[in-house]
Structures are given as structure tokens and as C-alpha cells.
Amino acid sequence: MTNMVPSMRKAPKYLARFQSTVDRLIREVQNLRRSFAAMCSTQGKYSSNLFIHVAAKALQTDVLIRLIRIFEDGEAASFWYLHRCEPRKVAEGIDIAKLEDFSRRLKLIRDKVFVHIDKDAVFDPSQAYRDAAIRTWEIDETIETLWMVLDRLYLEQNGMPFASLAESTLDSLIEAFMRDFAELSER
């Protein structure tokens, strides 16, 4: 076909995986936001309900493992995969160096105590958390950055935003969970 229109270029080989990764990660970050909001709604609050104590710890674990999964590097279909495929598009409007630093510190926790029980870290597992020095506000900021990027990418590929108005802000999710937590604690 010699009369091919120049604008009809072949899609990059990675496009299908890129799109599927955006779809998968935005759902992962949606669940991450919910877990983080639920976790924040219980912090600093006392309940004699043992179930709530266990659930609060499970929420912390869920937040960490979801962040680890999202920032996994290498062969994984993760945030870093999206960034390698389309660096300018993914990095638009965000501080990639800040995410790289967060990801590096998170990997320290992953490798030393969270996913593996390191033979040296077994003597002082808390040291890995101290060395990583990840703060709650950084997790909050990272989650919202991921949400913004993935919602933008989702909109570009699907023609509509993923986010519902009910979950548009992390603060609105935290408020909803605080209301539900207070109700549950009264029982």
C-alpha cells in the first residue's frame, strides 16, 4: 500500500499492556486510598473492640503491600513500567525524583522486614522502618499523586475519568470512614 496516510501510524507494541496496566493500577490505587482513609480514621482513637485493633493493623499492612506492589520495579506491570514506556506523559505535573526516593525507601522496608525476613534485620526489624523514615504525610501525598496521574491516563485512554465524585478527595473518604468507625465503636 503506497497510498498510506502518514498519520495512520502503527500503535507501539507496548500499548495494550500499558493500557491494561493503567486499568489495573487505578483500581489498585482506589483500594489503596480506601485502606489508607480507613487506617487514618482509626489512628489515635481507642476502642476496646479486639476486632477493630486487628483490623487497624491489617489496614496498615494493606497500605504497605499495595504501595510495594504499585512501585515494584523490574518485570512487573507497575507504575515504573508505565514511566519507562511513556516517561513524559506519566511524569507530567509530578515530581518523579520524589517518587523515586519514596520508592527506594519503601523497597528497603520490603526487602528487610515486610516481604522478606532478612537474616541481619531480624535482630532489629524496626531499624528498617527508621532507616526508611517514611511518614504518614508522605504516604498521603504519594497516594494522591498516583491517583492524579492514573486518573489522567485513564481519562486519556477511555474518554472519561475513573474517579467518582464520592471518592474525589481523600479527606471525604476519611470523613466517611470516621463516621462509620464512630458508629461501629459505639456498639
Short mmCIF file of N, CA and C in Angstrom, two decimals:
data_model
loop_
_atom_site.label_atom_id
_atom_site.label_comp_id
_atom_site.label_asym_id
_atom_site.label_seq_id
_atom_site.Cartn_x
_atom_site.Cartn_y
_atom_site.Cartn_z
N MET A 1 0.85 -1.19 0.00
CA MET A 1 0.00 0.00 0.00
C MET A 1 0.88 1.24 0.00
N THR A 2 1.00 1.84 -1.10
CA THR A 2 1.85 3.03 -1.21
C THR A 2 1.10 4.30 -0.86
N ASN A 3 -0.21 4.28 -0.80
CA ASN A 3 -1.01 5.47 -0.52
C ASN A 3 -1.42 5.58 0.96
N MET A 4 -0.63 4.99 1.85
CA MET A 4 -0.97 5.07 3.27
C MET A 4 -0.84 6.49 3.78
N VAL A 5 -1.81 6.93 4.56
CA VAL A 5 -1.79 8.25 5.15
C VAL A 5 -0.71 8.26 6.25
N PRO A 6 0.19 9.26 6.25
CA PRO A 6 1.27 9.30 7.24
C PRO A 6 0.78 9.29 8.69
N SER A 7 -0.41 9.84 8.96
CA SER A 7 -0.89 9.92 10.34
C SER A 7 -1.40 8.57 10.85
N MET A 8 -1.52 7.58 9.99
CA MET A 8 -2.00 6.26 10.41
C MET A 8 -0.82 5.39 10.82
N ARG A 9 -0.18 5.77 11.89
CA ARG A 9 0.97 5.02 12.38
C ARG A 9 0.51 3.80 13.16
N LYS A 10 1.38 2.84 13.17
CA LYS A 10 1.13 1.64 13.93
C LYS A 10 1.29 1.96 15.42
N ALA A 11 0.40 1.42 16.24
CA ALA A 11 0.48 1.64 17.69
C ALA A 11 1.74 0.95 18.22
N PRO A 12 2.36 1.55 19.23
CA PRO A 12 3.54 0.91 19.82
C PRO A 12 3.19 -0.49 20.35
N LYS A 13 4.17 -1.38 20.33
CA LYS A 13 3.95 -2.76 20.77
C LYS A 13 3.47 -2.84 22.22
N TYR A 14 3.90 -1.91 23.03
CA TYR A 14 3.58 -1.95 24.45
C TYR A 14 2.19 -1.40 24.77
N LEU A 15 1.48 -0.83 23.80
CA LEU A 15 0.25 -0.10 24.07
C LEU A 15 -0.81 -0.93 24.81
N ALA A 16 -1.06 -2.15 24.40
CA ALA A 16 -2.08 -2.97 25.07
C ALA A 16 -1.72 -3.22 26.53
N ARG A 17 -0.45 -3.54 26.79
CA ARG A 17 -0.02 -3.77 28.17
C ARG A 17 -0.05 -2.46 28.97
N PHE A 18 0.34 -1.37 28.35
CA PHE A 18 0.29 -0.06 29.01
C PHE A 18 -1.13 0.25 29.45
N GLN A 19 -2.10 0.09 28.53
CA GLN A 19 -3.49 0.38 28.85
C GLN A 19 -4.04 -0.54 29.93
N SER A 20 -3.69 -1.81 29.85
CA SER A 20 -4.14 -2.76 30.88
C SER A 20 -3.50 -2.44 32.22
N THR A 21 -2.27 -1.98 32.21
CA THR A 21 -1.59 -1.61 33.45
C THR A 21 -2.26 -0.39 34.07
N VAL A 22 -2.62 0.60 33.27
CA VAL A 22 -3.34 1.76 33.79
C VAL A 22 -4.65 1.31 34.43
N ASP A 23 -5.40 0.45 33.75
CA ASP A 23 -6.67 -0.05 34.28
C ASP A 23 -6.47 -0.78 35.61
N ARG A 24 -5.45 -1.61 35.68
CA ARG A 24 -5.18 -2.40 36.89
C ARG A 24 -4.69 -1.51 38.03
N LEU A 25 -3.78 -0.59 37.72
CA LEU A 25 -3.21 0.25 38.77
C LEU A 25 -4.21 1.26 39.33
N ILE A 26 -5.11 1.76 38.51
CA ILE A 26 -6.06 2.74 39.06
C ILE A 26 -7.00 2.06 40.04
N ARG A 27 -7.33 0.81 39.79
CA ARG A 27 -8.15 0.06 40.74
C ARG A 27 -7.35 -0.25 42.02
N GLU A 28 -6.08 -0.55 41.84
CA GLU A 28 -5.20 -0.79 42.99
C GLU A 28 -5.08 0.47 43.84
N VAL A 29 -4.92 1.62 43.20
CA VAL A 29 -4.80 2.88 43.95
C VAL A 29 -6.14 3.26 44.58
N GLN A 30 -7.24 2.94 43.92
CA GLN A 30 -8.55 3.19 44.52
C GLN A 30 -8.67 2.40 45.84
N ASN A 31 -8.29 1.13 45.81
CA ASN A 31 -8.32 0.32 47.03
C ASN A 31 -7.32 0.82 48.06
N LEU A 32 -6.16 1.27 47.59
CA LEU A 32 -5.15 1.84 48.47
C LEU A 32 -5.70 3.08 49.18
N ARG A 33 -6.36 3.95 48.44
CA ARG A 33 -6.94 5.16 49.03
C ARG A 33 -7.96 4.81 50.10
N ARG A 34 -8.79 3.81 49.81
CA ARG A 34 -9.81 3.39 50.77
C ARG A 34 -9.16 2.82 52.04
N SER A 35 -8.17 1.97 51.86
CA SER A 35 -7.48 1.40 53.02
C SER A 35 -6.78 2.48 53.84
N PHE A 36 -6.13 3.41 53.15
CA PHE A 36 -5.43 4.50 53.84
C PHE A 36 -6.43 5.38 54.59
N ALA A 37 -7.55 5.70 53.97
CA ALA A 37 -8.57 6.52 54.63
C ALA A 37 -9.12 5.81 55.86
N ALA A 38 -9.38 4.52 55.73
CA ALA A 38 -9.88 3.74 56.87
C ALA A 38 -8.83 3.70 57.97
N MET A 39 -7.56 3.52 57.59
CA MET A 39 -6.48 3.49 58.57
C MET A 39 -6.39 4.83 59.30
N CYS A 40 -6.45 5.92 58.57
CA CYS A 40 -6.35 7.26 59.16
C CYS A 40 -7.53 7.53 60.10
N SER A 41 -8.68 6.99 59.78
CA SER A 41 -9.87 7.26 60.59
C SER A 41 -9.81 6.56 61.95
N THR A 42 -8.93 5.56 62.11
CA THR A 42 -8.83 4.86 63.39
C THR A 42 -7.63 5.31 64.21
N GLN A 43 -6.70 6.03 63.62
CA GLN A 43 -5.49 6.45 64.34
C GLN A 43 -5.83 7.40 65.48
N GLY A 44 -5.25 7.12 66.64
CA GLY A 44 -5.46 7.98 67.79
C GLY A 44 -6.78 7.76 68.50
N LYS A 45 -7.53 6.79 68.06
CA LYS A 45 -8.83 6.52 68.68
C LYS A 45 -8.75 5.21 69.44
N TYR A 46 -9.40 5.17 70.58
CA TYR A 46 -9.38 3.96 71.39
C TYR A 46 -10.69 3.20 71.21
N SER A 47 -10.56 1.90 71.16
CA SER A 47 -11.72 1.02 71.17
C SER A 47 -11.33 -0.23 71.94
N SER A 48 -12.23 -0.72 72.73
CA SER A 48 -11.97 -1.97 73.46
C SER A 48 -12.28 -3.18 72.57
N ASN A 49 -12.75 -2.92 71.37
CA ASN A 49 -13.11 -3.99 70.44
C ASN A 49 -11.84 -4.57 69.82
N LEU A 50 -11.54 -5.84 70.14
CA LEU A 50 -10.34 -6.50 69.63
C LEU A 50 -10.35 -6.59 68.10
N PHE A 51 -11.52 -6.78 67.53
CA PHE A 51 -11.62 -6.84 66.07
C PHE A 51 -11.10 -5.54 65.45
N ILE A 52 -11.46 -4.42 66.03
CA ILE A 52 -11.02 -3.13 65.50
C ILE A 52 -9.51 -2.99 65.61
N HIS A 53 -8.91 -3.48 66.70
CA HIS A 53 -7.45 -3.44 66.84
C HIS A 53 -6.77 -4.24 65.73
N VAL A 54 -7.27 -5.44 65.50
CA VAL A 54 -6.69 -6.29 64.46
C VAL A 54 -6.93 -5.67 63.08
N ALA A 55 -8.11 -5.15 62.85
CA ALA A 55 -8.43 -4.53 61.56
C ALA A 55 -7.55 -3.32 61.29
N ALA A 56 -7.28 -2.52 62.30
CA ALA A 56 -6.43 -1.34 62.14
C ALA A 56 -5.02 -1.75 61.71
N LYS A 57 -4.48 -2.80 62.33
CA LYS A 57 -3.15 -3.28 61.95
C LYS A 57 -3.17 -3.86 60.53
N ALA A 58 -4.24 -4.56 60.20
CA ALA A 58 -4.38 -5.12 58.85
C ALA A 58 -4.45 -4.02 57.79
N LEU A 59 -5.06 -2.91 58.12
CA LEU A 59 -5.12 -1.78 57.18
C LEU A 59 -3.73 -1.22 56.92
N GLN A 60 -2.90 -1.12 57.97
CA GLN A 60 -1.53 -0.66 57.78
C GLN A 60 -0.77 -1.61 56.86
N THR A 61 -0.95 -2.90 57.07
CA THR A 61 -0.30 -3.90 56.23
C THR A 61 -0.78 -3.79 54.79
N ASP A 62 -2.08 -3.61 54.62
CA ASP A 62 -2.65 -3.49 53.28
C ASP A 62 -2.10 -2.27 52.54
N VAL A 63 -1.98 -1.16 53.23
CA VAL A 63 -1.44 0.06 52.62
C VAL A 63 0.00 -0.19 52.15
N LEU A 64 0.81 -0.78 53.01
CA LEU A 64 2.21 -1.04 52.64
C LEU A 64 2.34 -2.01 51.46
N ILE A 65 1.61 -3.10 51.49
CA ILE A 65 1.76 -4.09 50.41
C ILE A 65 1.24 -3.54 49.09
N ARG A 66 0.20 -2.73 49.13
CA ARG A 66 -0.29 -2.12 47.88
C ARG A 66 0.73 -1.13 47.32
N LEU A 67 1.34 -0.33 48.19
CA LEU A 67 2.38 0.59 47.73
C LEU A 67 3.56 -0.18 47.15
N ILE A 68 3.95 -1.25 47.81
CA ILE A 68 5.06 -2.08 47.32
C ILE A 68 4.72 -2.65 45.95
N ARG A 69 3.50 -3.13 45.77
CA ARG A 69 3.07 -3.70 44.50
C ARG A 69 3.07 -2.64 43.39
N ILE A 70 2.57 -1.47 43.70
CA ILE A 70 2.48 -0.39 42.71
C ILE A 70 3.87 0.08 42.27
N PHE A 71 4.82 0.12 43.21
CA PHE A 71 6.16 0.61 42.90
C PHE A 71 7.18 -0.48 42.60
N GLU A 72 6.73 -1.71 42.47
CA GLU A 72 7.64 -2.81 42.13
C GLU A 72 8.36 -2.46 40.82
N ASP A 73 9.64 -2.70 40.79
CA ASP A 73 10.40 -2.40 39.58
C ASP A 73 10.85 -3.71 38.95
N GLY A 74 11.33 -3.64 37.74
CA GLY A 74 11.77 -4.85 37.05
C GLY A 74 10.75 -5.25 36.00
N GLU A 75 10.34 -6.50 36.05
CA GLU A 75 9.44 -7.06 35.04
C GLU A 75 7.96 -6.79 35.34
N ALA A 76 7.65 -6.22 36.48
CA ALA A 76 6.27 -6.03 36.90
C ALA A 76 5.57 -4.95 36.07
N ALA A 77 4.27 -5.13 35.88
CA ALA A 77 3.44 -4.11 35.25
C ALA A 77 3.05 -3.12 36.36
N SER A 78 3.96 -2.21 36.65
CA SER A 78 3.81 -1.30 37.78
C SER A 78 3.86 0.16 37.29
N PHE A 79 3.85 1.07 38.25
CA PHE A 79 3.99 2.48 37.93
C PHE A 79 5.28 2.73 37.14
N TRP A 80 6.36 2.07 37.55
CA TRP A 80 7.64 2.28 36.88
C TRP A 80 7.63 1.71 35.46
N TYR A 81 6.84 0.70 35.20
CA TYR A 81 6.67 0.20 33.84
C TYR A 81 6.01 1.29 32.98
N LEU A 82 4.95 1.89 33.50
CA LEU A 82 4.28 2.98 32.77
C LEU A 82 5.27 4.10 32.48
N HIS A 83 6.07 4.44 33.48
CA HIS A 83 7.04 5.53 33.33
C HIS A 83 8.10 5.19 32.29
N ARG A 84 8.55 3.95 32.23
CA ARG A 84 9.55 3.56 31.22
C ARG A 84 8.95 3.64 29.81
N CYS A 85 7.68 3.28 29.67
CA CYS A 85 7.03 3.31 28.35
C CYS A 85 6.78 4.74 27.87
N GLU A 86 6.25 5.57 28.73
CA GLU A 86 5.84 6.94 28.36
C GLU A 86 6.33 7.92 29.44
N PRO A 87 7.63 8.15 29.53
CA PRO A 87 8.15 8.98 30.63
C PRO A 87 7.57 10.39 30.71
N ARG A 88 7.45 11.06 29.59
CA ARG A 88 6.92 12.43 29.64
C ARG A 88 5.45 12.47 30.03
N LYS A 89 4.69 11.56 29.45
CA LYS A 89 3.25 11.51 29.74
C LYS A 89 3.00 11.17 31.21
N VAL A 90 3.70 10.20 31.75
CA VAL A 90 3.49 9.78 33.13
C VAL A 90 4.00 10.84 34.10
N ALA A 91 5.11 11.46 33.81
CA ALA A 91 5.73 12.43 34.72
C ALA A 91 5.10 13.82 34.66
N GLU A 92 4.20 14.04 33.74
CA GLU A 92 3.60 15.36 33.56
C GLU A 92 2.96 15.88 34.86
N GLY A 93 3.48 17.00 35.35
CA GLY A 93 2.91 17.66 36.51
C GLY A 93 3.26 17.05 37.86
N ILE A 94 4.19 16.11 37.90
CA ILE A 94 4.56 15.50 39.18
C ILE A 94 6.07 15.51 39.36
N ASP A 95 6.50 15.24 40.56
CA ASP A 95 7.92 15.21 40.89
C ASP A 95 8.39 13.75 40.90
N ILE A 96 8.90 13.28 39.77
CA ILE A 96 9.34 11.89 39.64
C ILE A 96 10.48 11.58 40.61
N ALA A 97 11.38 12.51 40.80
CA ALA A 97 12.51 12.27 41.72
C ALA A 97 11.99 11.99 43.13
N LYS A 98 10.96 12.67 43.54
CA LYS A 98 10.36 12.46 44.85
C LYS A 98 9.76 11.05 44.95
N LEU A 99 9.07 10.62 43.89
CA LEU A 99 8.51 9.27 43.87
C LEU A 99 9.60 8.20 43.84
N GLU A 100 10.68 8.48 43.12
CA GLU A 100 11.80 7.53 43.08
C GLU A 100 12.41 7.37 44.47
N ASP A 101 12.57 8.48 45.18
CA ASP A 101 13.12 8.42 46.53
C ASP A 101 12.18 7.64 47.46
N PHE A 102 10.90 7.93 47.39
CA PHE A 102 9.91 7.21 48.20
C PHE A 102 9.96 5.72 47.88
N SER A 103 9.98 5.40 46.61
CA SER A 103 10.02 4.01 46.15
C SER A 103 11.26 3.29 46.65
N ARG A 104 12.40 3.95 46.61
CA ARG A 104 13.65 3.37 47.09
C ARG A 104 13.57 3.06 48.58
N ARG A 105 13.04 4.00 49.36
CA ARG A 105 12.91 3.80 50.80
C ARG A 105 11.89 2.71 51.13
N LEU A 106 10.83 2.65 50.35
CA LEU A 106 9.83 1.60 50.52
C LEU A 106 10.42 0.23 50.24
N LYS A 107 11.29 0.15 49.24
CA LYS A 107 11.93 -1.13 48.89
C LYS A 107 12.82 -1.62 50.03
N LEU A 108 13.42 -0.71 50.75
CA LEU A 108 14.23 -1.10 51.91
C LEU A 108 13.37 -1.85 52.93
N ILE A 109 12.20 -1.31 53.22
CA ILE A 109 11.28 -1.98 54.14
C ILE A 109 10.84 -3.32 53.56
N ARG A 110 10.51 -3.32 52.28
CA ARG A 110 10.08 -4.55 51.60
C ARG A 110 11.13 -5.65 51.74
N ASP A 111 12.36 -5.31 51.42
CA ASP A 111 13.42 -6.31 51.37
C ASP A 111 13.92 -6.75 52.74
N LYS A 112 13.86 -5.87 53.72
CA LYS A 112 14.44 -6.18 55.04
C LYS A 112 13.46 -6.84 56.00
N VAL A 113 12.19 -6.39 55.98
CA VAL A 113 11.27 -6.89 57.01
C VAL A 113 9.85 -7.21 56.55
N PHE A 114 9.42 -6.62 55.48
CA PHE A 114 7.99 -6.74 55.17
C PHE A 114 7.67 -7.95 54.30
N VAL A 115 8.38 -8.12 53.23
CA VAL A 115 8.14 -9.27 52.34
C VAL A 115 9.12 -10.39 52.64
N HIS A 116 10.28 -10.02 53.11
CA HIS A 116 11.32 -10.98 53.48
C HIS A 116 11.73 -10.74 54.92
N ILE A 117 12.19 -11.79 55.58
CA ILE A 117 12.78 -11.62 56.90
C ILE A 117 14.29 -11.74 56.70
N ASP A 118 14.91 -10.57 56.58
CA ASP A 118 16.34 -10.51 56.33
C ASP A 118 17.11 -11.09 57.52
N LYS A 119 18.15 -11.86 57.22
CA LYS A 119 18.90 -12.54 58.29
C LYS A 119 19.59 -11.55 59.23
N ASP A 120 19.94 -10.37 58.75
CA ASP A 120 20.56 -9.37 59.63
C ASP A 120 19.51 -8.47 60.28
N ALA A 121 18.47 -8.14 59.54
CA ALA A 121 17.42 -7.25 60.06
C ALA A 121 16.56 -7.94 61.12
N VAL A 122 16.65 -9.26 61.22
CA VAL A 122 15.85 -9.99 62.20
C VAL A 122 16.16 -9.56 63.64
N PHE A 123 17.36 -9.03 63.87
CA PHE A 123 17.75 -8.61 65.21
C PHE A 123 17.08 -7.30 65.63
N ASP A 124 16.76 -6.45 64.66
CA ASP A 124 16.11 -5.18 64.95
C ASP A 124 15.25 -4.77 63.75
N PRO A 125 14.10 -5.42 63.59
CA PRO A 125 13.24 -5.14 62.43
C PRO A 125 12.81 -3.67 62.34
N SER A 126 12.66 -3.03 63.45
CA SER A 126 12.24 -1.62 63.45
C SER A 126 13.27 -0.70 62.80
N GLN A 127 14.53 -1.15 62.76
CA GLN A 127 15.59 -0.32 62.18
C GLN A 127 15.31 -0.02 60.70
N ALA A 128 14.80 -0.98 59.98
CA ALA A 128 14.49 -0.76 58.56
C ALA A 128 13.45 0.35 58.40
N TYR A 129 12.45 0.36 59.27
CA TYR A 129 11.43 1.41 59.23
C TYR A 129 12.04 2.77 59.60
N ARG A 130 12.92 2.76 60.59
CA ARG A 130 13.59 4.02 60.97
C ARG A 130 14.49 4.51 59.83
N ASP A 131 15.22 3.59 59.20
CA ASP A 131 16.11 3.96 58.09
C ASP A 131 15.32 4.51 56.90
N ALA A 132 14.19 3.91 56.64
CA ALA A 132 13.35 4.37 55.51
C ALA A 132 12.70 5.71 55.81
N ALA A 133 12.40 5.95 57.06
CA ALA A 133 11.83 7.23 57.52
C ALA A 133 10.65 7.69 56.68
N ILE A 134 9.74 6.79 56.41
CA ILE A 134 8.54 7.15 55.65
C ILE A 134 7.49 7.65 56.63
N ARG A 135 6.97 8.82 56.36
CA ARG A 135 5.98 9.46 57.23
C ARG A 135 4.58 9.33 56.62
N THR A 136 3.59 9.41 57.48
CA THR A 136 2.19 9.28 57.04
C THR A 136 1.85 10.34 55.99
N TRP A 137 2.33 11.56 56.17
CA TRP A 137 2.03 12.62 55.20
C TRP A 137 2.64 12.30 53.83
N GLU A 138 3.78 11.60 53.81
CA GLU A 138 4.38 11.21 52.53
C GLU A 138 3.54 10.14 51.83
N ILE A 139 3.01 9.23 52.62
CA ILE A 139 2.13 8.21 52.04
C ILE A 139 0.90 8.88 51.45
N ASP A 140 0.31 9.79 52.20
CA ASP A 140 -0.85 10.55 51.74
C ASP A 140 -0.53 11.26 50.41
N GLU A 141 0.57 11.99 50.40
CA GLU A 141 0.98 12.74 49.20
C GLU A 141 1.25 11.81 48.01
N THR A 142 1.88 10.69 48.27
CA THR A 142 2.20 9.72 47.22
C THR A 142 0.93 9.11 46.64
N ILE A 143 0.01 8.74 47.51
CA ILE A 143 -1.26 8.16 47.06
C ILE A 143 -2.00 9.15 46.18
N GLU A 144 -2.07 10.39 46.60
CA GLU A 144 -2.80 11.39 45.81
C GLU A 144 -2.10 11.69 44.48
N THR A 145 -0.77 11.65 44.48
CA THR A 145 -0.03 11.83 43.23
C THR A 145 -0.33 10.68 42.27
N LEU A 146 -0.28 9.46 42.77
CA LEU A 146 -0.60 8.29 41.94
C LEU A 146 -2.02 8.39 41.40
N TRP A 147 -2.95 8.78 42.26
CA TRP A 147 -4.36 8.90 41.86
C TRP A 147 -4.51 9.92 40.73
N MET A 148 -3.86 11.06 40.88
CA MET A 148 -3.95 12.12 39.87
C MET A 148 -3.40 11.63 38.52
N VAL A 149 -2.22 11.02 38.54
CA VAL A 149 -1.59 10.54 37.30
C VAL A 149 -2.44 9.46 36.64
N LEU A 150 -2.85 8.48 37.42
CA LEU A 150 -3.60 7.36 36.84
C LEU A 150 -4.98 7.79 36.37
N ASP A 151 -5.62 8.71 37.09
CA ASP A 151 -6.92 9.20 36.63
C ASP A 151 -6.76 9.96 35.30
N ARG A 152 -5.67 10.72 35.19
CA ARG A 152 -5.41 11.44 33.92
C ARG A 152 -5.15 10.46 32.79
N LEU A 153 -4.33 9.44 33.03
CA LEU A 153 -4.04 8.43 32.00
C LEU A 153 -5.30 7.64 31.63
N TYR A 154 -6.10 7.34 32.63
CA TYR A 154 -7.36 6.62 32.39
C TYR A 154 -8.28 7.47 31.52
N LEU A 155 -8.39 8.75 31.83
CA LEU A 155 -9.21 9.66 31.04
C LEU A 155 -8.73 9.72 29.59
N GLU A 156 -7.41 9.81 29.39
CA GLU A 156 -6.85 9.86 28.04
C GLU A 156 -7.19 8.61 27.23
N GLN A 157 -7.16 7.46 27.86
CA GLN A 157 -7.39 6.23 27.10
C GLN A 157 -8.85 5.81 27.05
N ASN A 158 -9.70 6.31 27.95
CA ASN A 158 -11.09 5.88 27.98
C ASN A 158 -12.10 6.99 27.70
N GLY A 159 -11.63 8.23 27.65
CA GLY A 159 -12.52 9.34 27.35
C GLY A 159 -13.39 9.77 28.52
N MET A 160 -13.14 9.22 29.70
CA MET A 160 -13.89 9.62 30.90
C MET A 160 -13.01 9.36 32.12
N PRO A 161 -13.22 10.16 33.17
CA PRO A 161 -12.42 9.94 34.38
C PRO A 161 -12.85 8.67 35.10
N PHE A 162 -11.95 8.08 35.83
CA PHE A 162 -12.26 6.88 36.61
C PHE A 162 -12.93 7.24 37.92
N ALA A 163 -12.49 8.34 38.51
CA ALA A 163 -12.92 8.71 39.85
C ALA A 163 -14.39 9.09 39.91
N SER A 164 -15.06 8.59 40.94
CA SER A 164 -16.43 9.02 41.19
C SER A 164 -16.37 10.24 42.10
N LEU A 165 -17.40 11.04 42.09
CA LEU A 165 -17.42 12.24 42.93
C LEU A 165 -17.34 11.89 44.41
N ALA A 166 -17.93 10.77 44.81
CA ALA A 166 -17.92 10.36 46.21
C ALA A 166 -16.50 10.09 46.71
N GLU A 167 -15.61 9.73 45.80
CA GLU A 167 -14.24 9.42 46.20
C GLU A 167 -13.25 10.41 45.60
N SER A 168 -13.72 11.62 45.34
CA SER A 168 -12.85 12.57 44.66
C SER A 168 -11.71 13.07 45.54
N THR A 169 -11.92 13.15 46.86
CA THR A 169 -10.83 13.58 47.72
C THR A 169 -10.59 12.56 48.82
N LEU A 170 -9.36 12.48 49.24
CA LEU A 170 -9.01 11.58 50.34
C LEU A 170 -9.67 12.05 51.63
N ASP A 171 -9.78 13.35 51.80
CA ASP A 171 -10.44 13.88 53.01
C ASP A 171 -11.89 13.43 53.10
N SER A 172 -12.61 13.40 51.96
CA SER A 172 -14.00 12.96 52.01
C SER A 172 -14.10 11.47 52.36
N LEU A 173 -13.14 10.68 51.90
CA LEU A 173 -13.11 9.27 52.27
C LEU A 173 -12.83 9.11 53.76
N ILE A 174 -11.86 9.86 54.28
CA ILE A 174 -11.52 9.78 55.71
C ILE A 174 -12.73 10.17 56.56
N GLU A 175 -13.43 11.23 56.17
CA GLU A 175 -14.63 11.65 56.91
C GLU A 175 -15.68 10.55 56.94
N ALA A 176 -15.89 9.90 55.82
CA ALA A 176 -16.88 8.81 55.76
C ALA A 176 -16.46 7.66 56.67
N PHE A 177 -15.18 7.30 56.63
CA PHE A 177 -14.71 6.21 57.49
C PHE A 177 -14.76 6.61 58.97
N MET A 178 -14.47 7.85 59.29
CA MET A 178 -14.53 8.29 60.69
C MET A 178 -15.96 8.19 61.21
N ARG A 179 -16.91 8.56 60.39
CA ARG A 179 -18.32 8.47 60.76
C ARG A 179 -18.69 7.00 61.00
N ASP A 180 -18.28 6.13 60.08
CA ASP A 180 -18.59 4.70 60.21
C ASP A 180 -17.85 4.08 61.41
N PHE A 181 -16.61 4.50 61.65
CA PHE A 181 -15.83 3.99 62.78
C PHE A 181 -16.50 4.37 64.10
N ALA A 182 -16.95 5.62 64.20
CA ALA A 182 -17.61 6.08 65.42
C ALA A 182 -18.86 5.25 65.68
N GLU A 183 -19.61 5.00 64.63
CA GLU A 183 -20.82 4.19 64.74
C GLU A 183 -20.50 2.76 65.19
N LEU A 184 -19.45 2.19 64.60
CA LEU A 184 -19.04 0.83 64.94
C LEU A 184 -18.50 0.75 66.37
N SER A 185 -17.79 1.76 66.80
CA SER A 185 -17.20 1.78 68.14
C SER A 185 -18.25 1.85 69.24
N GLU A 186 -19.40 2.45 68.94
CA GLU A 186 -20.47 2.60 69.92
C GLU A 186 -21.14 1.28 70.24
N ARG A 187 -21.00 0.30 69.37
CA ARG A 187 -21.70 -0.97 69.57
C ARG A 187 -21.01 -1.84 70.55
#
